[in-house]
Amino acid sequence: MTTSPTERNGWSGDGALTDMAASVPKAARKTSRLAGPASTAEQWPEFEAVAQPQLQGAAVRRLAGRRSNNGVGSSNSSSSANIGNNPSKRRWPRVVLIVAAALVVVALLLVAFAACSISRGESSFEGLMANAVIETGANAVSYDEGKTVYYNGHTYVLNEDMVSVLVIGIDRKESAAEDKPVQADAVIVVALDKKTGQATAISIPRDSMVEIGRYADGGYAGVETAQLCLSYGYGDGYETSCEYTTTAVSRTLYNMPINYYFTMDQAGIGPMNDAIGGVTLTPLQTIPKTQIVEGQETTLLGTDAYNYLRWRDKTVLTSSLDRQDRQIQYVKAFAKKTLGAAKSDPGLALSLYNQVSSYSITNMGMDEFSYLASVVMGGNITGLDVISLPGEMVQGEKYAEFYLDKTAVYETILDVYYTQVD
Amino acid sequence: MTSEQPPTTSNPDPKVPVVRKYRRTIAALTVLLVVLLLSASGGIGWLIWEHNQREKAAQELAETPIPTVEQPVASTPDTPEVALPDNPIDFASIQQTSPDVYAWIYIPGTPINYPVVQHPNDDFFYIDHNPERNYAFEGSIFTEMANSLDFSDPITVIYGHNMHDETMFSTLHYFEDADFFAENDEMIIYTPGHILTYRIISAYQYDNRHILNSYDFSNPEVLADYQEYVRNPDSLLVNTRDVPLTSTDKIVQLSTCMTVQNWNRYLVNGVLIDDHLTN
């Protein structure tokens, strides 16, 4: 088994460590730039990839400022330093000008170089979704690497404004109690259109039989077709596990880039739920040992929220699907309430983020989260569309196995990530 | 203005030579300027060198002749043995300068016409070295040690960079076009003593899993499943040709990157349909 090569420009070699999706950026915790209420806060940070050239320009301006200060300062005092010699007095401003001009030229060259290396395909917020439209020679064949898809007599074009966040629900307490690796119990991709703020959640049943990476003795051991929830267990229970599950989900969704993951331990459900004052809904099922009765509208608080989302009757084959239904219902109600509350309290999203941070693992920094939250808020969206990938639940040898309806998944991808143009 | 006014508060004591302070500042700034100029010219120089290297590679590619086979003279009653044609690739002379060259790949309809190398103990060497073993940004067309040198494996994976100037394997992307795929269905691999002809059966976007490390192709079930996938892949970017496969079929997969989504791959896949012996 070969070891993994290092990445290089635009072509990462295949191997053990790079078998996880290279699109998943590493954790980057940044400090919040949110100063206060929306009325006095500055514009939300924009995540464009071209920060570097601006920095260069700014650095140059500061330098030039220093230079000109010296130039201004010098004209007064140089006259006293000169022992009445005219040419040497004139020399200073000229030298200053030449050096300043040279610095500007150098800065321009550096900017050009930086722009070149950026355009070489560094993954940016925008670049991650983009597909290239390749310019080829006159006699060459043109191709656009999947930007356009023809299906059932229609043409679909990739929506390059999409950003995807994978939300994973885990339960460390349960896995410790049952002495087995932590599994990804809830797997929901939140696909967000950066331009419109429209968010669609794609819920993937935990028992979906998909190709997951197998890892043994710290190394890649191949792929196997198994329940999606098991992909998490092959990792360290933290970042590596999140990456493995993100890779498996991305591959299930026809290699759509999943930019971020946000994994939350179920222990955080209660605090998160209570932070918005509880969630009101009409339960789909009666949950034993709680006040939750099917059909009786109630406001979930604290451990009730936890139980509504976690409990399932393991003797029933479709219990994980029933639970998924409840999770989807809850997520929709939660989203609706949060979006409504966030209109009058823009800091709410960020305070929620901070509330659950001790229960969560993510590679999304506070800045990115704020940006995405602002996009959703700015789009005047009042609710979250949730799609559950359809398929068939089958009893396997020991465990339930869910077989996804491939056509439905394909069409879901076209629906969410592509725009029909004819 | 030859003003003889005393200086401002910046120099209270006229006797201290102010000129030294300014000389120091200018000196420091000059040093900074020199450093910046050097690094900028270094950067520009590297870009230019790299550009020249790629131009050279493209030039070499353009000048490489397309392999042609001269049919041997038909056998006469005096020479009952069928004479073999000469192999269009002169491996002996190529290997003088490029010892790791063991095959040649030519895909009609594309500019792909390259030697294939495999490093004896470093699978990543030819990612950024040319067949003469010099550093080269465009790398080589290469296979990894897991694949045998005679293409007898059920699945052989050949890698090449997706350059932005249509060299190396970038033109594999031509097969994204349905018409081009329909009109071009052949790839030819030359090895010492053989001309291997492959029928291109599919071209599709795939993820970046390491194929040979992901599957145990010695397991017939695994191989059959994988072959079925190559015939009928599940991808948003697919062209296929209906060609049935059996367990003894040899498949070659040509792998290159996508331009922006470089965690994905583009695979063009052929099945061996003819093995023509040569000298």
XYZ file of C-alpha atoms in Angstrom:
701
model
C 0.000 0.000 0.000
C 1.521 3.228 -1.134
C 1.793 6.285 1.069
C 0.235 9.545 0.111
C 1.941 12.168 -2.024
C 1.942 15.840 -1.242
C -0.493 18.089 -2.987
C 0.643 20.185 -5.867
C -0.869 22.829 -8.043
C -4.233 21.660 -9.188
C -3.371 17.974 -9.001
C -3.332 16.204 -5.713
C -1.945 12.723 -5.951
C -4.118 9.892 -4.725
C -3.191 8.065 -1.605
C -3.940 7.326 1.983
C -4.208 10.759 3.534
C -5.722 12.507 0.544
C -8.486 9.973 0.208
C -10.660 12.219 2.294
C -12.169 15.072 0.359
C -9.508 17.697 -0.123
C -12.309 20.194 -0.380
C -12.931 20.171 3.350
C -10.967 23.107 4.728
C -9.191 22.625 8.029
C -10.544 24.275 11.196
C -9.848 27.990 11.221
C -11.085 29.636 14.358
C -11.155 33.356 13.913
C -12.235 36.033 16.330
C -15.627 37.522 15.778
C -15.742 40.842 14.038
C -19.266 41.509 15.105
C -19.135 44.779 16.994
C -22.700 45.124 18.176
C -26.301 45.478 17.054
C -26.958 45.580 13.341
C -27.739 49.246 13.310
C -24.196 50.230 14.230
C -22.317 47.215 12.904
C -20.351 47.515 9.736
C -21.023 45.489 6.671
C -20.788 41.759 7.227
C -17.423 40.454 6.105
C -17.375 39.326 2.519
C -15.538 36.188 1.694
C -13.921 36.900 -1.596
C -10.690 35.211 -2.443
C -8.820 38.314 -3.395
C -7.755 39.442 0.050
C -4.083 39.050 -0.785
C -3.658 41.722 -3.457
C -5.494 44.205 -1.288
C -3.077 43.509 1.540
C -0.183 44.176 -0.765
C -1.755 47.437 -1.831
C -2.408 48.448 1.739
C 1.140 47.648 2.745
C 2.416 49.795 -0.064
C 0.210 52.664 0.860
C 1.526 52.597 4.399
C 5.083 52.564 3.137
C 4.412 55.367 0.739
C 2.826 57.325 3.568
C 5.974 56.954 5.610
C 8.073 57.950 2.686
C 6.130 61.068 1.955
C 6.167 62.038 5.623
C 9.915 61.862 5.562
C 9.928 63.841 2.378
C 7.776 66.534 3.912
C 9.777 66.522 7.111
C 13.067 66.594 5.353
C 12.511 69.653 3.258
C 12.498 71.792 6.362
C 15.376 70.288 8.256
C 17.530 69.349 5.323
C 17.938 72.968 4.540
C 19.665 73.422 7.879
C 21.839 70.324 7.392
C 23.025 71.580 4.057
C 25.916 73.919 4.418
C 24.396 76.231 1.864
C 24.941 73.756 -1.003
C 22.059 73.933 -3.474
C 22.524 70.694 -5.473
C 22.591 68.463 -2.387
C 19.387 70.045 -1.137
C 17.630 69.314 -4.445
C 18.933 65.721 -4.412
C 16.767 64.593 -1.548
C 13.314 65.066 -3.061
C 14.447 63.459 -6.301
C 15.864 60.395 -4.588
C 12.725 60.128 -2.556
C 10.626 60.249 -5.691
C 12.704 57.626 -7.431
C 12.618 55.261 -4.485
C 8.887 55.777 -4.064
C 8.288 55.137 -7.743
C 10.426 52.006 -7.601
C 8.490 50.752 -4.599
C 5.236 51.287 -6.446
C 6.584 49.302 -9.383
C 7.710 46.501 -7.094
C 4.342 46.498 -5.396
C 2.617 46.207 -8.743
C 4.856 43.298 -9.671
C 4.092 41.582 -6.389
C 0.392 42.153 -6.884
C 0.634 40.635 -10.335
C 2.512 37.639 -8.976
C 0.013 37.170 -6.168
C -2.881 37.430 -8.581
C -1.246 34.818 -10.774
C -0.835 32.335 -7.968
C -4.373 32.901 -6.797
C -5.781 32.335 -10.235
C -3.861 29.105 -10.304
C -6.748 27.461 -8.563
C -6.494 28.171 -4.904
C -9.819 27.066 -3.539
C -11.793 30.091 -2.542
C -15.327 30.373 -1.282
C -16.437 30.924 -4.857
C -13.957 28.637 -6.565
C -15.117 25.600 -4.663
C -18.384 25.419 -6.494
C -17.292 26.798 -9.814
C -16.754 24.605 -12.786
C -14.329 25.741 -15.372
C -15.394 26.851 -18.781
C -12.291 25.916 -20.642
C -10.972 27.975 -23.494
C -9.365 25.696 -26.010
C -7.570 26.198 -29.301
C -9.409 26.770 -32.540
C -9.533 23.158 -33.639
C -9.856 21.761 -30.172
C -12.939 20.342 -28.556
C -14.609 22.526 -25.959
C -15.675 21.181 -22.582
C -17.002 22.640 -19.367
C -16.334 19.893 -16.839
C -19.904 19.258 -15.811
C -21.157 22.806 -15.599
C -23.908 21.861 -18.040
C -25.908 18.666 -17.686
C -28.424 17.288 -20.130
C -31.093 15.136 -18.566
C -34.463 13.941 -19.807
C -34.573 16.456 -22.599
C -33.705 19.424 -20.404
C -30.558 21.427 -19.875
C -29.308 22.234 -16.410
C -26.563 24.660 -15.466
C -24.596 24.450 -12.243
C -25.444 27.117 -9.695
C -22.031 28.434 -8.719
C -23.353 30.370 -5.748
C -24.071 27.273 -3.705
C -22.354 26.624 -0.395
C -22.907 23.361 1.461
C -22.611 22.710 5.157
C -22.871 19.192 6.481
C -24.600 18.986 9.847
C -23.814 15.773 11.708
C -25.537 14.658 14.879
C -23.633 12.309 17.181
C -24.203 10.859 20.618
C -21.025 10.275 22.608
C -22.907 9.207 25.705
C -24.718 6.443 23.874
C -21.609 5.172 22.128
C -19.709 5.130 25.425
C -22.564 3.272 27.093
C -22.709 0.715 24.281
C -18.934 0.581 23.967
C -18.877 1.140 20.234
C -17.399 3.880 18.039
C -19.378 7.081 17.692
C -21.682 6.994 14.675
C -23.164 9.761 12.583
C -26.779 9.489 13.638
C -28.140 12.516 11.848
C -26.704 13.533 8.495
C -28.129 16.688 6.947
C -26.580 18.753 4.177
C -27.646 22.381 4.276
C -27.286 23.721 0.743
C -27.308 27.484 0.741
C -27.570 29.780 -2.245
C -25.228 32.628 -1.387
C -27.051 35.007 -3.710
C -30.622 34.454 -2.656
C -30.206 33.139 0.859
C -32.406 30.186 -0.009
C -31.453 27.175 2.067
C -32.401 23.592 1.319
C -31.646 20.781 3.702
C -30.987 17.316 2.314
C -31.417 14.697 4.971
C -29.640 11.404 4.300
C -30.787 8.374 6.285
C -28.035 7.144 8.583
C -28.501 3.561 7.360
C -27.974 4.447 3.688
C -25.728 1.842 2.106
C -23.022 3.946 0.490
C -19.319 3.638 -0.178
C -17.400 4.683 2.887
C -13.686 4.718 3.472
C -12.257 1.998 5.628
C -9.321 2.820 7.839
C -7.225 0.396 9.839
C -4.054 0.913 11.854
C -4.193 4.588 11.024
C -4.093 4.000 7.291
C -6.451 3.806 4.377
C -7.635 0.267 3.785
C -9.999 0.702 0.862
C -13.703 1.332 0.480
C -16.651 -0.725 1.568
C -20.366 -0.427 1.054
C -21.864 0.035 4.472
C -24.233 2.217 6.470
C -23.321 5.897 6.187
C -23.362 6.303 9.965
C -20.376 3.976 10.285
C -18.115 6.319 8.317
C -17.755 8.487 11.406
C -16.562 5.593 13.505
C -13.428 5.038 11.426
C -11.979 8.331 12.586
C -10.779 9.700 15.883
C -14.246 10.787 16.916
C -13.385 14.385 16.126
C -12.029 16.166 13.060
C -10.927 13.038 11.195
C -14.289 11.409 11.695
C -16.032 14.535 10.440
C -13.850 14.498 7.347
C -14.544 10.842 6.615
C -18.276 11.391 6.849
C -18.044 14.537 4.766
C -16.223 12.600 2.048
C -18.816 9.838 2.069
C -21.661 12.350 1.856
C -20.008 14.324 -0.938
C -19.578 11.138 -2.954
C -23.188 10.174 -2.341
C -24.234 13.565 -3.691
C -22.365 13.127 -6.978
C -19.212 14.798 -5.672
C -20.889 18.115 -4.880
C -18.364 20.019 -2.770
C -19.256 20.046 0.924
C -17.425 23.111 2.129
C -17.990 22.821 5.869
C -19.091 20.376 8.506
C -20.776 21.162 11.794
C -20.983 18.194 14.121
C -23.026 18.472 17.251
C -23.247 16.133 20.163
C -26.784 15.435 21.218
C -25.974 16.807 24.657
C -26.093 20.235 23.073
C -29.651 19.863 21.860
C -31.174 20.912 25.173
C -29.139 24.122 25.535
C -29.594 24.998 21.877
C -33.295 24.370 22.090
C -33.736 26.415 25.223
C -31.631 29.261 23.861
C -34.503 30.161 21.554
C -37.134 29.525 24.162
C -38.044 26.012 23.114
C -39.624 24.668 19.933
C -43.355 24.192 19.475
C -44.643 21.386 17.307
C -47.229 18.618 17.066
C -45.368 15.390 17.841
C -45.377 12.677 15.203
C -44.905 9.954 17.778
C -45.407 9.345 21.463
C -42.077 9.243 23.264
C -42.001 6.957 26.291
C -40.970 8.377 29.684
C -41.812 11.908 28.539
C -44.855 14.158 28.313
C -44.699 13.974 24.540
C -47.858 12.488 23.075
C -48.494 11.994 19.380
C -50.853 14.596 18.025
C -50.824 16.838 21.103
C -49.128 20.137 20.319
C -46.402 20.929 22.830
C -43.385 23.155 23.363
C -40.249 21.095 23.705
C -37.829 22.193 26.395
C -34.631 20.750 27.801
C -34.503 16.948 27.904
C -37.823 16.690 26.064
C -36.154 18.136 23.017
C -33.308 15.680 23.435
C -35.650 12.717 23.747
C -37.847 13.766 20.844
C -34.792 13.814 18.620
C -32.922 10.813 19.957
C -35.364 8.126 20.916
C -36.224 5.299 18.602
C -37.790 1.880 19.039
C -34.967 -0.364 17.901
C -37.331 -3.303 17.495
C -38.979 -1.552 14.589
C -37.135 -1.819 11.252
C -37.996 1.698 10.154
C -37.313 3.261 13.548
C -34.375 5.315 12.283
C -36.544 6.648 9.466
C -39.310 7.527 11.904
C -36.743 9.320 13.997
C -35.451 11.078 10.902
C -38.973 12.345 10.258
C -39.089 13.787 13.753
C -35.647 15.323 13.318
C -36.685 16.963 10.067
C -39.856 18.277 11.626
C -37.865 19.676 14.524
C -35.211 21.232 12.302
C -37.874 22.997 10.263
C -39.630 24.319 13.332
C -36.311 25.339 14.895
C -35.209 27.108 11.726
C -38.497 28.926 11.386
C -38.414 30.142 14.956
C -34.752 31.152 14.805
C -35.138 33.003 11.529
C -38.106 34.864 12.935
C -36.343 35.718 16.189
C -33.133 36.700 14.424
C -34.901 39.503 12.582
C -35.316 41.454 15.784
C -32.129 40.103 17.328
C -29.385 39.800 14.694
C -26.872 38.668 17.260
C -28.983 35.591 17.937
C -27.342 33.403 15.301
C -23.928 34.118 16.684
C -24.973 33.619 20.277
C -26.460 30.248 19.323
C -23.203 29.348 17.634
C -21.322 30.182 20.796
C -23.823 28.315 22.977
C -23.299 25.037 21.195
C -19.587 25.452 20.543
C -18.657 23.351 23.537
C -20.744 20.510 22.114
C -19.679 20.867 18.524
C -16.810 20.236 16.159
C -16.561 22.346 13.055
C -14.168 23.648 10.476
C -16.342 26.710 10.068
C -14.993 29.786 11.797
C -17.192 32.354 13.462
C -16.608 34.698 10.548
C -17.820 32.185 8.007
C -20.793 31.321 10.161
C -21.685 34.988 10.534
C -21.408 35.480 6.816
C -23.648 32.524 6.030
C -26.136 33.572 8.687
C -26.193 37.068 7.216
C -26.844 35.659 3.758
C -29.837 33.702 5.020
C -31.135 36.671 6.969
C -30.636 39.010 4.050
C -32.621 36.745 1.769
C -35.763 37.195 3.825
C -36.175 33.477 4.056
C -38.749 32.363 6.570
C -38.300 28.635 6.492
C -36.113 25.743 5.547
C -37.023 23.290 2.804
C -36.065 19.811 3.844
C -35.700 16.951 1.393
C -35.222 13.451 2.639
C -33.467 11.191 0.141
C -35.901 8.416 -0.738
C -35.151 4.734 -0.903
C -36.017 1.407 0.592
C -35.296 0.052 4.042
C -34.277 -3.582 4.115
C -33.374 -5.847 6.995
C -29.740 -6.853 6.636
C -28.065 -9.732 8.396
C -27.777 -7.834 11.642
C -28.676 -4.253 10.982
C -31.067 -2.229 8.909
C -29.901 -1.292 5.428
C -31.315 1.603 3.449
C -30.926 1.510 -0.315
C -31.131 4.945 -1.886
C -33.201 5.509 -4.995
C -30.389 6.529 -7.351
C -32.629 8.343 -9.820
C -34.250 10.334 -7.051
C -30.857 11.313 -5.649
C -29.676 12.404 -9.102
C -32.786 14.482 -9.608
C -32.446 15.983 -6.132
C -28.937 17.152 -7.005
C -30.190 18.732 -10.217
C -32.996 20.357 -8.252
C -30.821 21.795 -5.514
C -27.487 22.506 -7.185
C -28.452 23.146 -10.758
C -30.804 25.516 -12.522
C -32.963 24.296 -15.327
C -32.519 26.527 -18.346
C -34.827 24.844 -20.846
C 13.952 78.075 -1.933
C 17.191 78.576 -0.202
C 15.552 79.252 3.098
C 18.067 79.504 5.877
C 15.402 79.182 8.526
C 16.274 77.070 11.491
C 14.695 73.595 11.467
C 11.466 72.761 13.218
C 11.306 70.765 16.441
C 12.480 67.705 14.559
C 16.052 68.823 15.192
C 16.503 71.172 18.150
C 20.291 71.119 17.985
C 21.498 72.375 14.599
C 24.953 71.035 15.275
C 23.824 67.370 15.121
C 24.064 66.327 11.525
C 20.475 65.686 10.474
C 21.771 64.417 7.191
C 22.978 61.232 8.927
C 19.470 60.416 10.089
C 18.127 60.770 6.602
C 20.981 58.816 5.113
C 20.195 55.981 7.508
C 16.522 56.030 6.592
C 17.314 56.110 2.919
C 19.807 53.308 3.369
C 17.281 51.184 5.176
C 14.647 51.853 2.571
C 17.094 51.120 -0.200
C 17.873 47.785 1.380
C 14.160 47.082 1.609
C 13.738 48.101 -1.996
C 16.541 45.819 -3.088
C 15.037 42.900 -1.175
C 11.626 43.514 -2.694
C 13.073 43.855 -6.160
C 15.025 40.651 -5.756
C 12.045 38.668 -4.566
C 9.807 40.142 -7.226
C 12.306 39.366 -9.936
C 12.790 35.938 -8.404
C 9.084 35.355 -8.586
C 8.775 36.707 -12.073
C 11.830 34.749 -13.117
C 10.345 31.548 -11.817
C 7.078 32.210 -13.613
C 8.930 32.852 -16.836
C 11.090 29.760 -16.441
C 8.056 27.642 -15.730
C 6.263 29.088 -18.746
C 9.268 28.310 -20.914
C 9.400 24.754 -19.623
C 5.795 24.210 -20.558
C 6.301 25.778 -23.947
C 9.231 23.457 -24.458
C 7.124 20.461 -23.468
C 4.348 21.550 -25.800
C 6.898 22.041 -28.558
C 8.334 18.589 -27.990
C 4.888 17.119 -28.075
C 4.132 18.858 -31.349
C 7.321 17.501 -32.850
C 6.802 13.922 -31.700
C 5.730 11.869 -34.683
C 2.629 9.791 -34.498
C 3.619 6.145 -34.267
C 3.080 4.305 -37.510
C 3.500 0.666 -38.237
C 4.995 -0.572 -41.430
C 3.526 -3.874 -42.368
C 6.142 -6.514 -42.983
C 6.672 -7.992 -46.381
C 4.220 -10.811 -46.970
C 5.685 -14.191 -46.356
C 6.808 -16.168 -49.382
C 7.043 -19.962 -49.660
C 10.752 -19.633 -48.789
C 10.028 -17.833 -45.553
C 7.062 -19.628 -43.996
C 7.296 -17.723 -40.691
C 5.173 -14.644 -40.578
C 7.479 -11.684 -40.241
C 6.696 -9.323 -37.418
C 6.503 -5.610 -38.023
C 8.908 -3.305 -36.278
C 7.632 -1.588 -33.198
C 7.157 2.064 -34.096
C 8.623 3.016 -30.733
C 12.375 2.614 -30.466
C 12.417 1.678 -26.801
C 16.117 0.871 -26.785
C 17.160 4.352 -27.754
C 14.538 6.095 -25.611
C 15.687 4.138 -22.584
C 19.220 5.440 -23.037
C 18.072 8.846 -21.800
C 14.891 7.790 -20.000
C 15.477 4.442 -18.343
C 12.008 4.233 -16.752
C 10.104 4.427 -20.024
C 8.396 1.097 -20.535
C 5.458 1.960 -22.755
C 4.043 4.592 -25.072
C 0.507 5.889 -25.280
C -1.150 7.397 -28.319
C -4.770 8.502 -28.528
C -5.865 9.380 -32.064
C -7.912 12.552 -32.205
C -6.070 14.095 -29.277
C -2.509 15.401 -28.987
C -1.752 12.635 -26.480
C 1.374 10.901 -27.754
C 3.681 10.274 -24.806
C 6.050 7.828 -23.211
C 4.749 6.088 -20.100
C 7.090 5.727 -17.126
C 7.085 3.967 -13.791
C 9.617 4.674 -11.106
C 11.021 1.504 -9.520
C 10.555 2.652 -5.919
C 8.926 6.100 -5.754
C 5.335 6.370 -6.939
C 5.339 10.153 -6.738
C 8.568 10.873 -8.555
C 7.019 11.414 -11.954
C 4.381 13.804 -10.657
C 6.945 16.536 -11.189
C 9.741 14.974 -13.181
C 9.974 14.349 -16.890
C 11.052 10.978 -18.322
C 14.656 12.179 -18.381
C 14.314 12.427 -14.596
C 14.713 16.213 -14.540
C 12.426 18.404 -12.502
C 9.471 19.370 -14.709
C 6.335 21.153 -13.686
C 4.234 19.113 -16.092
C 5.515 15.786 -14.840
C 5.196 12.633 -16.910
C 2.537 10.164 -17.914
C 3.098 7.472 -15.349
C 1.834 4.409 -13.523
C 2.403 3.318 -9.958
C 4.308 0.284 -8.754
C 1.081 -1.558 -8.020
C 0.624 -2.009 -11.764
C 2.746 -4.442 -13.732
C 4.776 -3.282 -16.695
C 3.085 -5.497 -19.245
C -0.498 -4.270 -18.761
C -1.605 -7.703 -17.646
C -3.448 -6.366 -14.586
C -7.235 -6.339 -14.730
C -7.155 -2.613 -13.953
C -4.211 -0.391 -14.880
C -4.317 3.258 -13.919
C -2.228 5.766 -15.861
C -1.900 9.264 -14.432
C -1.178 12.576 -16.134
C -1.483 16.225 -15.251
C -4.348 18.398 -16.378
C -2.211 21.206 -17.772
C -3.780 24.430 -18.968
C -2.154 24.339 -22.387
C -3.486 21.054 -23.739
C -0.365 19.062 -22.997
C -0.155 15.880 -20.946
C -3.592 14.517 -20.116
C -5.576 17.736 -20.253
C -7.045 16.771 -23.614
C -8.674 13.734 -22.039
C -11.394 16.252 -21.291
C -12.277 16.224 -24.984
C -14.133 13.018 -24.188
C -16.652 15.091 -22.232
C -18.117 16.011 -25.583
C -20.654 13.404 -26.697
C -19.822 13.788 -30.388
C -16.114 13.542 -29.819
C -16.640 10.475 -27.654
C -18.758 8.870 -30.375
C -16.174 9.541 -33.068
C -13.040 8.574 -31.135
C -13.052 5.159 -29.583
C -9.482 3.996 -29.695
C -6.312 4.302 -27.705
C -3.097 2.507 -28.443
C -0.369 1.491 -26.055
C 2.997 0.325 -27.307
C 5.290 -1.850 -25.200
C 8.436 -3.650 -26.264
C 7.199 -6.380 -28.564
C 3.517 -5.404 -28.448
C 0.995 -3.012 -29.848
C -2.004 -3.000 -27.520
C -5.219 -1.573 -28.897
C -7.955 -0.517 -26.484
C -11.559 0.336 -27.148
C -12.677 3.373 -25.138
C -15.794 2.306 -23.285
C -16.483 5.202 -20.937
C -15.352 8.611 -19.746
C -16.617 10.103 -16.507
C -15.988 12.327 -13.547
C -14.968 10.412 -10.451
C -13.801 11.259 -6.973
C -10.176 11.245 -5.875
C -10.036 7.882 -4.187
C -6.908 5.922 -4.955
C -8.404 3.239 -7.146
C -5.766 0.561 -6.713
C -5.711 1.057 -2.932
C -9.487 1.047 -2.680
C -10.281 -2.316 -4.152
C -8.935 -5.835 -4.010
C -9.205 -6.791 -7.654
C -8.006 -10.305 -6.945
C -11.484 -10.840 -5.527
C -13.655 -11.736 -8.541
C -16.786 -10.201 -7.032
C -15.048 -6.914 -6.324
C -13.594 -6.905 -9.839
C -16.941 -7.643 -11.443
C -18.643 -4.862 -9.469
C -15.930 -2.408 -10.388
C -15.997 -3.370 -14.066
C -19.734 -2.846 -14.056
C -19.213 0.606 -12.614
C -16.654 1.465 -15.313
C -19.176 0.358 -17.928
C -22.062 2.148 -16.288
C -20.851 4.841 -13.938
C -23.011 6.921 -11.657
C -21.834 10.429 -12.426
C -23.108 13.807 -13.554
C -20.517 13.878 -16.333
C -20.617 10.660 -18.333
C -20.172 9.251 -21.779
C -20.369 5.520 -22.326
C -20.335 2.960 -25.080
C -22.114 -0.307 -24.536
C -19.338 -2.884 -24.430
C -19.812 -6.030 -22.355
C -16.945 -7.060 -20.104
C -15.772 -10.416 -18.817
C -13.574 -11.378 -15.909
C -10.496 -11.754 -18.120
C -10.785 -8.325 -19.721
C -7.956 -5.850 -19.158
C -8.973 -2.285 -18.508
C -6.766 0.793 -18.644
C -7.991 3.889 -16.863
C -6.474 7.255 -17.759
C -6.752 9.629 -14.835
C -6.415 13.392 -14.772
C -7.743 16.223 -12.637
C -10.666 18.532 -13.014
C -9.521 22.106 -13.450
C -11.217 23.840 -10.537
C -12.680 21.031 -8.469
C -9.327 19.376 -8.041
C -10.609 16.839 -5.521
C -12.323 15.127 -8.445
C -10.837 13.195 -11.328
C -11.707 12.650 -14.934
C -11.294 9.061 -16.112
C -11.152 7.792 -19.670
C -11.362 4.019 -19.757
C -10.490 1.477 -22.412
C -10.695 -2.312 -22.667
C -8.024 -4.304 -24.463
C -9.304 -5.620 -27.783
C -6.127 -6.484 -29.659
C -2.532 -7.451 -28.910
C -0.378 -7.238 -32.016
C 3.117 -8.679 -31.729
C 6.103 -6.763 -33.017
C 9.849 -7.135 -33.058
